CSV table of C-alpha atoms in Angstrom, one decimal:
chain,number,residue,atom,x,y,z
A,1,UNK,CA,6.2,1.6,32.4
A,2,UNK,CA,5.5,4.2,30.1
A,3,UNK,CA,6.8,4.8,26.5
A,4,UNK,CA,9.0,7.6,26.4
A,5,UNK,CA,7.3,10.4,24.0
A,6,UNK,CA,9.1,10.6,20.4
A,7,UNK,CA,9.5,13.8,18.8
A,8,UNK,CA,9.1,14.3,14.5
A,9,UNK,CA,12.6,14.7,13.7
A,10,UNK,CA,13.9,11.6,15.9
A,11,UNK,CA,11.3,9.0,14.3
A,12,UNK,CA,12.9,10.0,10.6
A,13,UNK,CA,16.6,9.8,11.8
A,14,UNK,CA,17.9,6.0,11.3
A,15,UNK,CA,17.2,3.9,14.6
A,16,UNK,CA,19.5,1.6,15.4
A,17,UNK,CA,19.1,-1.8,14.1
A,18,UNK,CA,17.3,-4.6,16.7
A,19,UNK,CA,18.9,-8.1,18.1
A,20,UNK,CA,16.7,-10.7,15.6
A,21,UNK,CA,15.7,-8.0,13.3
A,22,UNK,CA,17.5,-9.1,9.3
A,23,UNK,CA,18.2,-6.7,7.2
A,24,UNK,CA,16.6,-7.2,3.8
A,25,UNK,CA,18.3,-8.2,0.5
A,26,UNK,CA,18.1,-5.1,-2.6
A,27,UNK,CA,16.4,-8.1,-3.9
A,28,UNK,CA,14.1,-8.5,-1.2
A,29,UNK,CA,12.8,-5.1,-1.3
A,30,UNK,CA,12.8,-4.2,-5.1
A,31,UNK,CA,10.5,-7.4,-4.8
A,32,UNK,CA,8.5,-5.7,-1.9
A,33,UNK,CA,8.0,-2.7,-3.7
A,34,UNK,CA,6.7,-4.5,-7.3
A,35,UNK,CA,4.2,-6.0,-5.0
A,36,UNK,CA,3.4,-2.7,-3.1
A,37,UNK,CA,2.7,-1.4,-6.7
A,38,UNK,CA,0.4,-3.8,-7.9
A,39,UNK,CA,-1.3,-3.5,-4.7
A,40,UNK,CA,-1.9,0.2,-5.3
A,41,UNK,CA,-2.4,-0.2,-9.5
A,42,UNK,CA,-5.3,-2.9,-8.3
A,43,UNK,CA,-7.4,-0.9,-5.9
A,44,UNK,CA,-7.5,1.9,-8.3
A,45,UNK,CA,-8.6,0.0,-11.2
A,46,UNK,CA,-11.3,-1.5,-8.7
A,47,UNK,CA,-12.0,1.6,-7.5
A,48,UNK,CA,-12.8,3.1,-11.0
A,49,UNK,CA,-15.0,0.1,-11.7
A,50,UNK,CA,-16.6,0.2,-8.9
A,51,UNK,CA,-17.7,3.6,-10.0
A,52,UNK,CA,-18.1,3.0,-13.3
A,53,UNK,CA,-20.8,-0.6,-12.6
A,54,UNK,CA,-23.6,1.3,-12.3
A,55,UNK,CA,-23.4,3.3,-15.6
A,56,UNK,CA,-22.6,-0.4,-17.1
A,57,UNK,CA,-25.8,-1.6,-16.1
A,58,UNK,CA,-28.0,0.7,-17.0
A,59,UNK,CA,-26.6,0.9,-20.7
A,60,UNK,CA,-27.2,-2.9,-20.8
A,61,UNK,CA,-31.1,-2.7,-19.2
A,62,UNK,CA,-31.8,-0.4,-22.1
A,63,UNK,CA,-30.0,-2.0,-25.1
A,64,UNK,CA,-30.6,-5.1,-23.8
């Protein structure tokens, strides 16, 4: 059987909610959301040292 083809604006209206699906707590996704922003603030700092390593070492081959 095939899926039935979604448009744009009916994927962003509010779908229904499932049999077995909870709903989450304010809690619950103020929680998700710190986490989800220390996910993002983590990658960029890695991403800036990443970029920044190989400057690092060759300032310490020539000092040190």
């Amino acid at each position: 059987m095939r899926p039935t083809k979604t448009t744009y604006r009916s994927r962003l209206t509010k779908r229904p909610r499932r049999l077995g699906q909870e709903q989450l707590s304010e809690e619950e996704i103020r929680a998700g959301e710190i986490e989800a922003s220390q996910t993002v603030q983590m990658a960029v700092v890695g991403g800036i040292l990443l970029y920044l390593s190989p400057f690092a070492i060759d300032f310490a081959r020539k000092f040190l």
